[in-house]
Structures are given as C-alpha cells and as structure tokens.
Amino acid sequence: MRVALKQLLIFTFGWTAVLSSGGYKDMSLLLENIFKNYSAAACPCADAQSPVHVDLSLRICSILDLNIKEQMLKIRGFFKFMWTDERLSWDPKDYGNISFTYALQDKVWRPDVILTSLQGDSYVGSPETLAILFSNGKVVWEPSFTASFSCEVHIPKFPLDDSECQVVVAPWANHNSSIVLQLREPHIALEKTVSNGQFDVSVGDAYKAVFPYESWFYEEVFFSIKLIRKPAYAFMSLLFPLFVLGLLGPVAFLIPPDDAEKVGVSVTVLLATVVFTGLVHDNLPNKSDQISTVAIYVSSLLLLSFLGVLGNTIVLAVHRKKDGQVHTSDSPPSWKTENLARDICLSSNIPKDSVTQPDPKWITEQTKKCLEAGPEKVSKLNPKLSSKPKSRAQQLNLIFFISNTAAVIFITLAVFAFIFY
C-alpha cells in the first residue's frame, strides 16, 4: 500500500511538472516519436561487446512475518533499477522542455531479473508498474513486491534467535556479456522501514557473485536481512508457562500418601504437558540438523511428568501394602496405645505415698477422666507415645518431591543459561 501510494505521488507530481513545462500535445508527440521504431525485446546495447550496466538497490518497507515452521520470510519492499537506453533519449527543447515522462514497464526494455529465493512467481514487476524515462536516456524502474522468501531460521536459541535471511536477484536468460548488475548501495536501505512487533531489523551486507553455467557466466546479487527476535512476548507466552507447568508436577507429592487423588493430579499434569509439547513442536521446523532448546526443555518436562506419575503410583502402592500387613514397627497399635495411655494416666493420679489399693469407684471415675483427656494427657506424660515415626510411603513422598523439584529448577536454569548466554 505504501509503495503504491508512493508511485501515485510520483506520477502526480511528475505529471504536474510535465504539464507546467509542456502541454499534452508535446507529450503525445514525444511518446509517439520515441516509441515509433522502438522494440522492447531489443537490448539497448551499443554493440555486442558492450553489456548493459544496470544499477540495483533494494528498499524494505516492512517485515510482515517470519514463519518458523515453513522457514519463510514475508516482506514488502521495492527494487530500484537504473540503466541507460539511448533509444529513449530526446532534446527537451523540441518538446516544450519536457525533461522526463512515464511509460508502462511492458513498453520499454527491462532486465529479465528473477528472485531465486522467492516462493511463487519469481519475475520482478507487474504490468501496472511505471518506468520513468529521462531525456538523457536514463531509465528508472521501481517494481514493488510483497512476497515470501526462503529463510533458514537459526532455532537452537529460539525464542531468542537471530536469523539472517537473503533476497537473491539474478538475470534469468541474459549472461554477464549482456547485462552487468551493479550495486548502488552496499546494503539494504532500511531508513523508512516500518518497525516490527516481533523482530528488530538490522542492515545486512549486499554482495554480488558470479557462477558458471554451461559456457556462460551469470551474476547473482545477494541482499542480507538480519532479524533479532524481541524476547518479551516469547518469554511471557512460552517460557514462563512451561516453567509453571513444570512446577505443578512436584505439587502432587505434597498430597498425603493415603489420598489416591495424588495420582490423578500427576496424570493431569502429564496430559497438560503432552498438549503443550504438541503446540511447541507444531511451531518448529521438522528438521534434525538443528534442535531448539525449547523443544529439549519441554521434552524434559514431559519426562519428569511421567516420572511424577510413576513416583506417585509407587507411593500409593507402598502405603496400601503397609496397611494390609500386620503392624510390626516400634509404634504399638492404636488399641494398645489407648490402654497404655489409660494406665499411665491412672498411675499418675494415684498419690505416690499411697500404700492401699484404690477404691474401684475412684478408679472408674479416674479412668473416665483419663479417656476424656485423650492424647493431650498422654503427650505430656510420655511424648514418645504421641509422635509416630514417618512411614516408608511418607519418606518416599518427601524424596520424590525434593528430587522432582530440584530437577525442574536445574533444567530450567540450564535452558535459560544457554538461551540468554
């Protein structure tokens, strides 16, 4: 849109300038005379030994998108070609001082350049594009384009990746004895490039290469575009949710061993990690020579989630197996503990200097009081009876929680260190 507006403004002001110096009759006569015996198919070479020198530059208007999955860069811009065609020269004095005019690109000779890195139609220009003709024979042709180019993305440090994409221009049929491409600028012009929300665009080098084909030599011009991804959006939408999802795995080990919901929680975390893994891999290219650190990170979290399900299942199995066995630990069964607590409570209430057998009625009343006092009385008299040692299931629960949490934090720190440094 911006390029089309620019061409419209050029045409409007140019036409105004023409009309101010010469009328439409002079313009019609000029166009009739210069195209009278003109052939757009004929090369404007002075002789067979003198190629046409074509100056070339590229301006980028905006970076539209970088598709990591397809490895395609979509940009909007325009080329500027300049050459001299002596057949299109005239004396301004003969045509009301008209020094330049316009013509459709199909009416003049132009270099048959193609974009070798383009996806889709590769020829440059459209039938509606105008060429500017100057009285000294200089021709300026500025074809615009909105196209997707092949771009190999450097993904190991995604989403903090930087990529260098290339726009390659080359003549298709004309070899370097017919057309010589010359760079007007050593790099792409980015002065008026619209800022992109995902990338910082920096200037890349432009260079020319010559390659042989059969018995001729052909030229290619390479324009490099450097893209550096802005990390804020990728961090908040990808890395931070992955870290939080990884911390949800150890949470299941905080649930007591006798609660079967701990396995359900760990399975839910595993399924959520599987879904997130699919989303990440769907946005990365299917290639094995480069593996993204984020892909390794989410795969590691998937493995830890699976180990979390396995660990919670083991804890629950150990707990249920212990409940099905006869208690053989140092802590007595609950009925023995209650009887022992009652005896201790009664003995503590009997006066130490008493040598006679207590009254049975008094024993009954004291027993009732001791039973009502419950664990508080026992814990004060004998703390060992109120503190049971942790079971094997509880110990496994704690071990799995610490190890899983440490693994998530270690992997996250390692991934962040690699990405940021």
Tab-separated table of C-alpha atoms in Angstrom:
chain	number	residue	atom	x	y	z
A	1	MET	CA	0.000	0.000	0.000
A	2	ARG	CA	2.802	2.405	0.905
A	3	VAL	CA	4.696	1.598	-2.276
A	4	ALA	CA	1.585	2.063	-4.432
A	5	LEU	CA	0.927	5.429	-2.768
A	6	LYS	CA	4.500	6.448	-3.433
A	7	GLN	CA	4.205	5.607	-7.120
A	8	LEU	CA	0.910	7.506	-7.320
A	9	LEU	CA	2.508	10.597	-5.766
A	10	ILE	CA	5.484	10.371	-8.108
A	11	PHE	CA	3.157	10.080	-11.076
A	12	THR	CA	1.001	13.001	-9.888
A	13	PHE	CA	3.856	15.413	-9.206
A	14	GLY	CA	5.741	14.257	-12.262
A	15	TRP	CA	2.724	14.786	-14.485
A	16	THR	CA	2.232	18.233	-12.961
A	17	ALA	CA	5.846	19.081	-13.725
A	18	VAL	CA	5.436	17.864	-17.278
A	19	LEU	CA	2.284	19.866	-17.843
A	20	SER	CA	3.906	23.004	-16.445
A	21	SER	CA	6.715	22.777	-18.991
A	22	GLY	CA	4.880	21.213	-21.922
A	23	GLY	CA	1.301	20.500	-22.886
A	24	TYR	CA	-0.381	17.232	-23.718
A	25	LYS	CA	0.316	17.769	-27.409
A	26	ASP	CA	4.039	17.889	-26.742
A	27	MET	CA	3.727	14.831	-24.506
A	28	SER	CA	1.786	12.863	-27.119
A	29	LEU	CA	4.275	13.805	-29.806
A	30	LEU	CA	7.181	12.818	-27.581
A	31	LEU	CA	5.759	9.391	-26.764
A	32	GLU	CA	4.849	8.807	-30.388
A	33	ASN	CA	8.329	9.632	-31.618
A	34	ILE	CA	10.392	7.714	-29.042
A	35	PHE	CA	8.304	4.548	-29.379
A	36	LYS	CA	7.828	4.813	-33.156
A	37	ASN	CA	10.573	2.377	-34.098
A	38	TYR	CA	11.225	1.070	-30.596
A	39	SER	CA	11.251	-2.629	-29.710
A	40	ALA	CA	11.104	-3.632	-26.049
A	41	ALA	CA	12.601	-7.013	-26.940
A	42	ALA	CA	15.826	-5.493	-28.291
A	43	CYS	CA	18.643	-4.979	-25.801
A	44	PRO	CA	19.833	-1.348	-25.608
A	45	CYS	CA	23.446	-2.442	-26.069
A	46	ALA	CA	25.640	-0.138	-28.114
A	47	ASP	CA	27.299	-3.207	-29.638
A	48	ALA	CA	27.661	-6.925	-28.995
A	49	GLN	CA	30.760	-6.381	-26.868
A	50	SER	CA	29.213	-3.767	-24.587
A	51	PRO	CA	26.794	-5.117	-21.959
A	52	VAL	CA	24.097	-3.014	-20.355
A	53	HIS	CA	25.108	-1.823	-16.901
A	54	VAL	CA	22.127	-1.966	-14.559
A	55	ASP	CA	22.344	-0.287	-11.164
A	56	LEU	CA	20.386	-2.110	-8.474
A	57	SER	CA	19.261	-1.317	-4.933
A	58	LEU	CA	16.649	-2.731	-2.549
A	59	ARG	CA	14.458	-0.962	-0.028
A	60	ILE	CA	12.428	-2.807	2.613
A	61	CYS	CA	9.146	-1.189	3.640
A	62	SER	CA	8.075	-3.682	6.312
A	63	ILE	CA	8.720	-7.155	7.681
A	64	LEU	CA	5.329	-8.851	7.644
A	65	ASP	CA	6.039	-12.286	9.087
A	66	LEU	CA	8.677	-14.912	9.752
A	67	ASN	CA	7.169	-18.388	9.576
A	68	ILE	CA	9.464	-20.643	11.601
A	69	LYS	CA	7.562	-23.800	10.703
A	70	GLU	CA	7.836	-23.229	6.942
A	71	GLN	CA	11.038	-21.160	7.244
A	72	MET	CA	9.643	-18.384	5.084
A	73	LEU	CA	10.149	-14.631	5.452
A	74	LYS	CA	7.360	-12.397	4.138
A	75	ILE	CA	8.384	-8.830	3.378
A	76	ARG	CA	7.121	-5.799	1.462
A	77	GLY	CA	9.501	-3.583	-0.465
A	78	PHE	CA	10.662	-2.433	-3.877
A	79	PHE	CA	13.713	-2.590	-6.104
A	80	LYS	CA	15.271	0.323	-7.925
A	81	PHE	CA	16.814	-0.458	-11.312
A	82	MET	CA	18.622	2.185	-13.360
A	83	TRP	CA	20.163	1.851	-16.814
A	84	THR	CA	20.666	3.887	-19.974
A	85	ASP	CA	18.690	3.301	-23.155
A	86	GLU	CA	19.889	5.737	-25.817
A	87	ARG	CA	16.879	4.974	-27.984
A	88	LEU	CA	14.696	6.707	-25.384
A	89	SER	CA	16.648	9.995	-25.328
A	90	TRP	CA	15.383	13.294	-26.758
A	91	ASP	CA	16.051	17.001	-26.771
A	92	PRO	CA	13.723	18.724	-24.266
A	93	LYS	CA	13.715	21.886	-26.393
A	94	ASP	CA	11.876	20.009	-29.146
A	95	TYR	CA	9.043	19.003	-26.824
A	96	GLY	CA	8.211	22.031	-24.721
A	97	ASN	CA	11.138	21.497	-22.301
A	98	ILE	CA	9.798	18.125	-21.151
A	99	SER	CA	12.743	16.515	-19.350
A	100	PHE	CA	11.108	13.257	-18.257
A	101	THR	CA	7.998	11.211	-18.757
A	102	TYR	CA	6.415	7.894	-17.780
A	103	ALA	CA	5.650	4.673	-19.593
A	104	LEU	CA	4.324	1.272	-18.636
A	105	GLN	CA	7.070	-1.232	-17.980
A	106	ASP	CA	5.971	-3.511	-20.816
A	107	LYS	CA	6.629	-0.759	-23.368
A	108	VAL	CA	10.339	-0.434	-22.556
A	109	TRP	CA	13.200	-2.878	-22.397
A	110	ARG	CA	13.983	-4.013	-18.886
A	111	PRO	CA	16.317	-6.638	-17.403
A	112	ASP	CA	14.685	-10.066	-17.045
A	113	VAL	CA	15.584	-10.410	-13.385
A	114	ILE	CA	14.065	-13.041	-11.134
A	115	LEU	CA	14.050	-13.632	-7.392
A	116	THR	CA	15.688	-17.018	-6.964
A	117	SER	CA	14.800	-17.234	-3.262
A	118	LEU	CA	11.146	-16.375	-3.797
A	119	GLN	CA	8.242	-18.718	-3.156
A	120	GLY	CA	5.748	-18.450	-6.002
A	121	ASP	CA	6.052	-16.137	-9.010
A	122	SER	CA	9.700	-15.215	-9.375
A	123	TYR	CA	9.746	-12.469	-12.023
A	124	VAL	CA	10.029	-8.907	-10.796
A	125	GLY	CA	7.411	-6.323	-11.675
A	126	SER	CA	3.758	-6.142	-12.659
A	127	PRO	CA	2.088	-4.787	-15.825
A	128	GLU	CA	0.830	-1.733	-13.918
A	129	THR	CA	4.328	-0.638	-12.857
A	130	LEU	CA	5.575	2.557	-14.478
A	131	ALA	CA	9.073	3.310	-15.686
A	132	ILE	CA	10.485	6.836	-15.542
A	133	LEU	CA	12.139	7.976	-18.781
A	134	PHE	CA	14.609	10.876	-18.736
A	135	SER	CA	15.679	12.935	-21.706
A	136	ASN	CA	19.303	11.772	-21.449
A	137	GLY	CA	18.194	8.152	-21.971
A	138	LYS	CA	18.301	7.111	-18.322
A	139	VAL	CA	15.516	4.745	-17.292
A	140	VAL	CA	14.417	4.236	-13.682
A	141	TRP	CA	12.262	1.214	-12.897
A	142	GLU	CA	10.984	0.642	-9.341
A	143	PRO	CA	8.901	-2.556	-9.162
A	144	SER	CA	7.298	-3.246	-5.807
A	145	PHE	CA	6.650	-6.650	-4.301
A	146	THR	CA	5.025	-8.411	-1.373
A	147	ALA	CA	6.460	-11.882	-1.287
A	148	SER	CA	7.695	-14.754	0.857
A	149	PHE	CA	11.344	-15.732	0.642
A	150	SER	CA	13.078	-18.887	1.777
A	151	CYS	CA	14.872	-18.217	5.042
A	152	GLU	CA	16.759	-20.738	7.136
A	153	VAL	CA	16.000	-19.860	10.743
A	154	HIS	CA	18.617	-20.464	13.425
A	155	ILE	CA	16.434	-22.193	16.031
A	156	PRO	CA	18.772	-23.633	18.725
A	157	LYS	CA	18.301	-20.488	20.835
A	158	PHE	CA	14.630	-19.974	19.977
A	159	PRO	CA	12.851	-17.821	21.167
A	160	LEU	CA	15.929	-15.579	21.462
A	161	ASP	CA	17.100	-16.473	17.983
A	162	ASP	CA	18.637	-14.225	15.375
A	163	SER	CA	18.257	-15.047	11.709
A	164	GLU	CA	19.904	-13.799	8.547
A	165	CYS	CA	17.673	-14.110	5.504
A	166	GLN	CA	18.624	-13.375	1.914
A	167	VAL	CA	16.888	-11.879	-1.088
A	168	VAL	CA	18.641	-13.133	-4.215
A	169	VAL	CA	18.253	-11.363	-7.573
A	170	ALA	CA	19.645	-12.702	-10.842
A	171	PRO	CA	19.078	-12.340	-14.599
A	172	TRP	CA	17.336	-15.399	-15.989
A	173	ALA	CA	18.352	-15.554	-19.655
A	174	ASN	CA	20.954	-12.799	-20.009
A	175	HIS	CA	24.507	-13.672	-19.019
A	176	ASN	CA	27.110	-11.148	-17.927
A	177	SER	CA	28.116	-10.325	-21.504
A	178	SER	CA	24.631	-8.847	-21.978
A	179	ILE	CA	23.747	-7.491	-18.521
A	180	VAL	CA	26.035	-6.445	-15.689
A	181	LEU	CA	24.350	-5.833	-12.326
A	182	GLN	CA	25.924	-3.136	-10.178
A	183	LEU	CA	25.100	-2.382	-6.542
A	184	ARG	CA	24.198	1.235	-5.911
A	185	GLU	CA	24.377	0.762	-2.139
A	186	PRO	CA	26.444	-1.714	-0.087
A	187	HIS	CA	23.415	-2.816	1.913
A	188	ILE	CA	19.622	-2.774	2.023
A	189	ALA	CA	18.013	0.588	2.687
A	190	LEU	CA	16.026	0.435	5.936
A	191	GLU	CA	15.601	4.128	6.714
A	192	LYS	CA	11.828	4.078	6.195
A	193	THR	CA	11.142	0.511	7.253
A	194	VAL	CA	8.060	0.139	9.444
A	195	SER	CA	9.004	-1.312	12.832
A	196	ASN	CA	8.010	-4.901	13.527
A	197	GLY	CA	6.494	-6.039	16.823
A	198	GLN	CA	8.384	-9.339	16.926
A	199	PHE	CA	11.793	-8.510	15.456
A	200	ASP	CA	14.469	-5.864	15.407
A	201	VAL	CA	15.613	-5.464	11.807
A	202	SER	CA	19.242	-4.613	11.153
A	203	VAL	CA	21.127	-3.921	7.948
A	204	GLY	CA	22.851	-6.821	6.267
A	205	ASP	CA	25.546	-6.774	3.614
A	206	ALA	CA	24.834	-6.859	-0.113
A	207	TYR	CA	27.249	-8.546	-2.478
A	208	LYS	CA	27.473	-9.940	-5.989
A	209	ALA	CA	28.569	-13.400	-7.074
A	210	VAL	CA	29.307	-14.883	-10.488
A	211	PHE	CA	28.676	-18.538	-11.278
A	212	PRO	CA	29.273	-20.509	-14.478
A	213	TYR	CA	26.534	-22.283	-16.373
A	214	GLU	CA	27.464	-24.223	-19.493
A	215	SER	CA	29.779	-21.859	-21.403
A	216	TRP	CA	28.492	-18.593	-19.922
A	217	PHE	CA	28.802	-16.715	-16.663
A	218	TYR	CA	25.776	-15.406	-14.794
A	219	GLU	CA	25.532	-12.942	-11.948
A	220	GLU	CA	23.582	-13.063	-8.702
A	221	VAL	CA	23.093	-10.267	-6.198
A	222	PHE	CA	22.541	-11.187	-2.543
A	223	PHE	CA	20.817	-8.866	-0.077
A	224	SER	CA	21.017	-9.941	3.570
A	225	ILE	CA	18.423	-9.080	6.212
A	226	LYS	CA	19.232	-9.667	9.877
A	227	LEU	CA	16.335	-10.304	12.242
A	228	ILE	CA	16.705	-10.382	16.026
A	229	ARG	CA	13.638	-11.605	17.897
A	230	LYS	CA	12.290	-9.468	20.733
A	231	PRO	CA	12.197	-11.761	23.808
A	232	ALA	CA	9.411	-10.240	25.928
A	233	TYR	CA	6.419	-11.812	24.178
A	234	ALA	CA	8.066	-15.209	23.722
A	235	PHE	CA	9.124	-15.297	27.367
A	236	MET	CA	5.670	-14.494	28.740
A	237	SER	CA	3.765	-16.718	26.307
A	238	LEU	CA	6.114	-19.718	26.158
A	239	LEU	CA	8.976	-19.987	28.650
A	240	PHE	CA	7.149	-18.800	31.772
A	241	PRO	CA	4.106	-21.096	31.260
A	242	LEU	CA	6.472	-24.020	30.691
A	243	PHE	CA	8.265	-23.296	33.964
A	244	VAL	CA	4.976	-23.056	35.887
A	245	LEU	CA	3.780	-26.281	34.269
A	246	GLY	CA	7.000	-27.975	35.341
A	247	LEU	CA	6.476	-26.894	38.964
A	248	LEU	CA	2.995	-28.409	39.017
A	249	GLY	CA	4.478	-31.907	38.845
A	250	PRO	CA	6.063	-31.911	42.342
A	251	VAL	CA	2.844	-30.465	43.824
A	252	ALA	CA	1.256	-33.929	43.646
A	253	PHE	CA	3.837	-35.194	46.157
A	254	LEU	CA	2.533	-32.706	48.732
A	255	ILE	CA	-0.708	-34.694	48.909
A	256	PRO	CA	-0.675	-37.315	51.736
A	257	PRO	CA	0.203	-40.891	50.698
A	258	ASP	CA	-3.216	-42.236	51.692
A	259	ASP	CA	-5.018	-39.951	49.199
A	260	ALA	CA	-5.488	-41.573	45.788
A	261	GLU	CA	-6.076	-38.144	44.203
A	262	LYS	CA	-2.315	-37.613	44.103
A	263	VAL	CA	-2.097	-39.986	41.111
A	264	GLY	CA	-4.957	-38.157	39.377
A	265	VAL	CA	-3.207	-34.807	39.841
A	266	SER	CA	0.058	-36.117	38.389
A	267	VAL	CA	-1.769	-37.657	35.405
A	268	THR	CA	-3.490	-34.309	34.743
A	269	VAL	CA	-0.121	-32.534	34.763
A	270	LEU	CA	1.246	-35.164	32.370
A	271	LEU	CA	-1.636	-34.641	29.930
A	272	ALA	CA	-1.222	-30.862	30.079
A	273	THR	CA	2.489	-31.259	29.323
A	274	VAL	CA	1.692	-33.530	26.366
A	275	VAL	CA	-0.661	-30.892	24.927
A	276	PHE	CA	1.925	-28.141	25.421
A	277	THR	CA	4.591	-30.330	23.818
A	278	GLY	CA	2.426	-30.720	20.728
A	279	LEU	CA	1.876	-26.971	20.495
A	280	VAL	CA	5.598	-26.264	20.715
A	281	HIS	CA	6.597	-28.874	18.135
A	282	ASP	CA	3.870	-27.733	15.726
A	283	ASN	CA	5.521	-24.302	15.552
A	284	LEU	CA	9.062	-25.572	14.985
A	285	PRO	CA	10.513	-26.797	11.674
A	286	ASN	CA	10.696	-30.535	11.078
A	287	LYS	CA	14.452	-30.820	10.780
A	288	SER	CA	17.091	-32.777	12.638
A	289	ASP	CA	20.246	-30.786	11.915
A	290	GLN	CA	19.093	-28.085	14.358
A	291	ILE	CA	17.094	-28.780	17.514
A	292	SER	CA	15.554	-25.984	19.525
A	293	THR	CA	16.462	-25.699	23.187
A	294	VAL	CA	12.777	-25.122	23.945
A	295	ALA	CA	11.969	-28.486	22.335
A	296	ILE	CA	14.548	-30.154	24.591
A	297	TYR	CA	13.137	-28.269	27.586
A	298	VAL	CA	9.521	-29.297	27.012
A	299	SER	CA	10.593	-32.890	26.304
A	300	SER	CA	12.485	-32.934	29.608
A	301	LEU	CA	9.417	-31.635	31.440
A	302	LEU	CA	7.363	-34.352	29.756
A	303	LEU	CA	9.779	-36.981	31.051
A	304	LEU	CA	9.654	-35.507	34.566
A	305	SER	CA	5.842	-35.511	34.444
A	306	PHE	CA	5.877	-39.192	33.530
A	307	LEU	CA	8.297	-39.929	36.373
A	308	GLY	CA	5.966	-37.970	38.669
A	309	VAL	CA	3.058	-40.255	37.764
A	310	LEU	CA	5.273	-43.277	38.340
A	311	GLY	CA	6.507	-41.938	41.693
A	312	ASN	CA	3.022	-41.164	42.988
A	313	THR	CA	1.856	-44.624	41.962
A	314	ILE	CA	4.753	-46.191	43.873
A	315	VAL	CA	3.996	-44.100	46.976
A	316	LEU	CA	0.333	-45.100	46.919
A	317	ALA	CA	1.211	-48.769	46.376
A	318	VAL	CA	3.693	-48.772	49.276
A	319	HIS	CA	1.138	-47.117	51.541
A	320	ARG	CA	-1.621	-49.607	50.706
A	321	LYS	CA	0.728	-52.555	51.042
A	322	LYS	CA	1.689	-51.399	54.533
A	323	ASP	CA	-1.978	-51.059	55.542
A	324	GLY	CA	-2.605	-54.667	54.512
A	325	GLN	CA	0.207	-56.052	56.687
A	326	VAL	CA	0.367	-56.704	60.461
A	327	HIS	CA	1.948	-53.792	62.302
A	328	THR	CA	5.477	-54.767	63.207
A	329	SER	CA	7.007	-51.366	63.744
A	330	ASP	CA	8.138	-49.929	67.031
A	331	SER	CA	4.936	-47.950	67.438
A	332	PRO	CA	2.209	-50.085	69.083
A	333	PRO	CA	-1.278	-50.468	67.588
A	334	SER	CA	-3.881	-47.885	68.456
A	335	TRP	CA	-5.771	-50.142	70.926
A	336	LYS	CA	-2.558	-50.836	72.825
A	337	THR	CA	-1.740	-47.163	72.852
A	338	GLU	CA	-5.129	-46.272	74.318
A	339	ASN	CA	-4.819	-48.910	77.091
A	340	LEU	CA	-1.272	-47.834	77.842
A	341	ALA	CA	-2.287	-44.190	77.932
A	342	ARG	CA	-5.099	-45.008	80.355
A	343	ASP	CA	-2.736	-46.927	82.657
A	344	ILE	CA	-0.192	-44.119	82.617
A	345	CYS	CA	-2.879	-41.564	83.333
A	346	LEU	CA	-4.261	-43.597	86.247
A	347	SER	CA	-0.838	-44.248	87.728
A	348	SER	CA	-0.011	-40.567	87.571
A	349	ASN	CA	-3.169	-39.698	89.520
A	350	ILE	CA	-2.511	-42.190	92.352
A	351	PRO	CA	-0.718	-40.489	95.198
A	352	LYS	CA	2.891	-41.627	95.497
A	353	ASP	CA	2.622	-42.169	99.276
A	354	SER	CA	-0.496	-44.353	98.903
A	355	VAL	CA	0.091	-47.940	100.084
A	356	THR	CA	-3.501	-49.122	99.966
A	357	GLN	CA	-5.448	-50.352	96.969
A	358	PRO	CA	-7.568	-47.521	95.479
A	359	ASP	CA	-11.292	-47.702	95.679
A	360	PRO	CA	-12.796	-49.318	92.483
A	361	LYS	CA	-15.301	-46.498	92.209
A	362	TRP	CA	-12.480	-43.978	92.265
A	363	ILE	CA	-10.646	-45.967	89.556
A	364	THR	CA	-13.748	-45.889	87.353
A	365	GLU	CA	-14.085	-42.123	87.705
A	366	GLN	CA	-10.379	-41.553	87.036
A	367	THR	CA	-10.480	-43.859	84.001
A	368	LYS	CA	-13.319	-41.826	82.532
A	369	LYS	CA	-11.362	-38.609	83.091
A	370	CYS	CA	-8.222	-40.090	81.539
A	371	LEU	CA	-10.126	-41.286	78.469
A	372	GLU	CA	-11.687	-37.834	78.090
A	373	ALA	CA	-8.266	-36.193	78.396
A	374	GLY	CA	-7.074	-38.273	75.435
A	375	PRO	CA	-3.796	-37.626	73.639
A	376	GLU	CA	-3.065	-34.343	75.404
A	377	LYS	CA	-2.632	-36.117	78.723
A	378	VAL	CA	-0.562	-38.855	77.169
A	379	SER	CA	1.702	-36.456	75.280
A	380	LYS	CA	2.540	-34.606	78.455
A	381	LEU	CA	3.286	-37.811	80.390
A	382	ASN	CA	5.078	-39.744	77.618
A	383	PRO	CA	5.840	-37.825	74.368
A	384	LYS	CA	7.082	-40.974	72.600
A	385	LEU	CA	3.524	-42.330	72.516
A	386	SER	CA	2.196	-39.272	70.627
A	387	SER	CA	4.928	-38.979	67.942
A	388	LYS	CA	4.951	-41.814	65.460
A	389	PRO	CA	7.906	-42.229	63.061
A	390	LYS	CA	7.238	-41.441	59.396
A	391	SER	CA	6.134	-44.392	57.338
A	392	ARG	CA	8.025	-45.612	54.287
A	393	ALA	CA	5.388	-44.081	51.985
A	394	GLN	CA	5.820	-40.672	53.609
A	395	GLN	CA	9.582	-40.911	53.251
A	396	LEU	CA	9.265	-41.792	49.554
A	397	ASN	CA	6.820	-38.917	49.103
A	398	LEU	CA	9.338	-36.464	50.521
A	399	ILE	CA	12.235	-37.885	48.490
A	400	PHE	CA	10.277	-37.722	45.237
A	401	PHE	CA	9.105	-34.168	45.954
A	402	ILE	CA	12.628	-32.879	46.607
A	403	SER	CA	14.195	-34.695	43.647
A	404	ASN	CA	11.459	-33.672	41.180
A	405	THR	CA	11.547	-30.032	42.258
A	406	ALA	CA	15.345	-29.932	42.071
A	407	ALA	CA	15.287	-31.483	38.587
A	408	VAL	CA	12.778	-28.917	37.271
A	409	ILE	CA	14.763	-25.987	38.672
A	410	PHE	CA	18.090	-27.354	37.405
A	411	ILE	CA	16.792	-27.988	33.868
A	412	THR	CA	15.134	-24.556	33.761
A	413	LEU	CA	18.316	-22.778	34.858
A	414	ALA	CA	20.380	-24.741	32.325
A	415	VAL	CA	17.995	-23.882	29.473
A	416	PHE	CA	17.805	-20.204	30.418
A	417	ALA	CA	21.587	-20.003	30.735
A	418	PHE	CA	22.034	-21.463	27.239
A	419	ILE	CA	19.378	-19.229	25.670
A	420	PHE	CA	20.475	-15.964	27.267
A	421	TYR	CA	24.214	-16.545	27.058
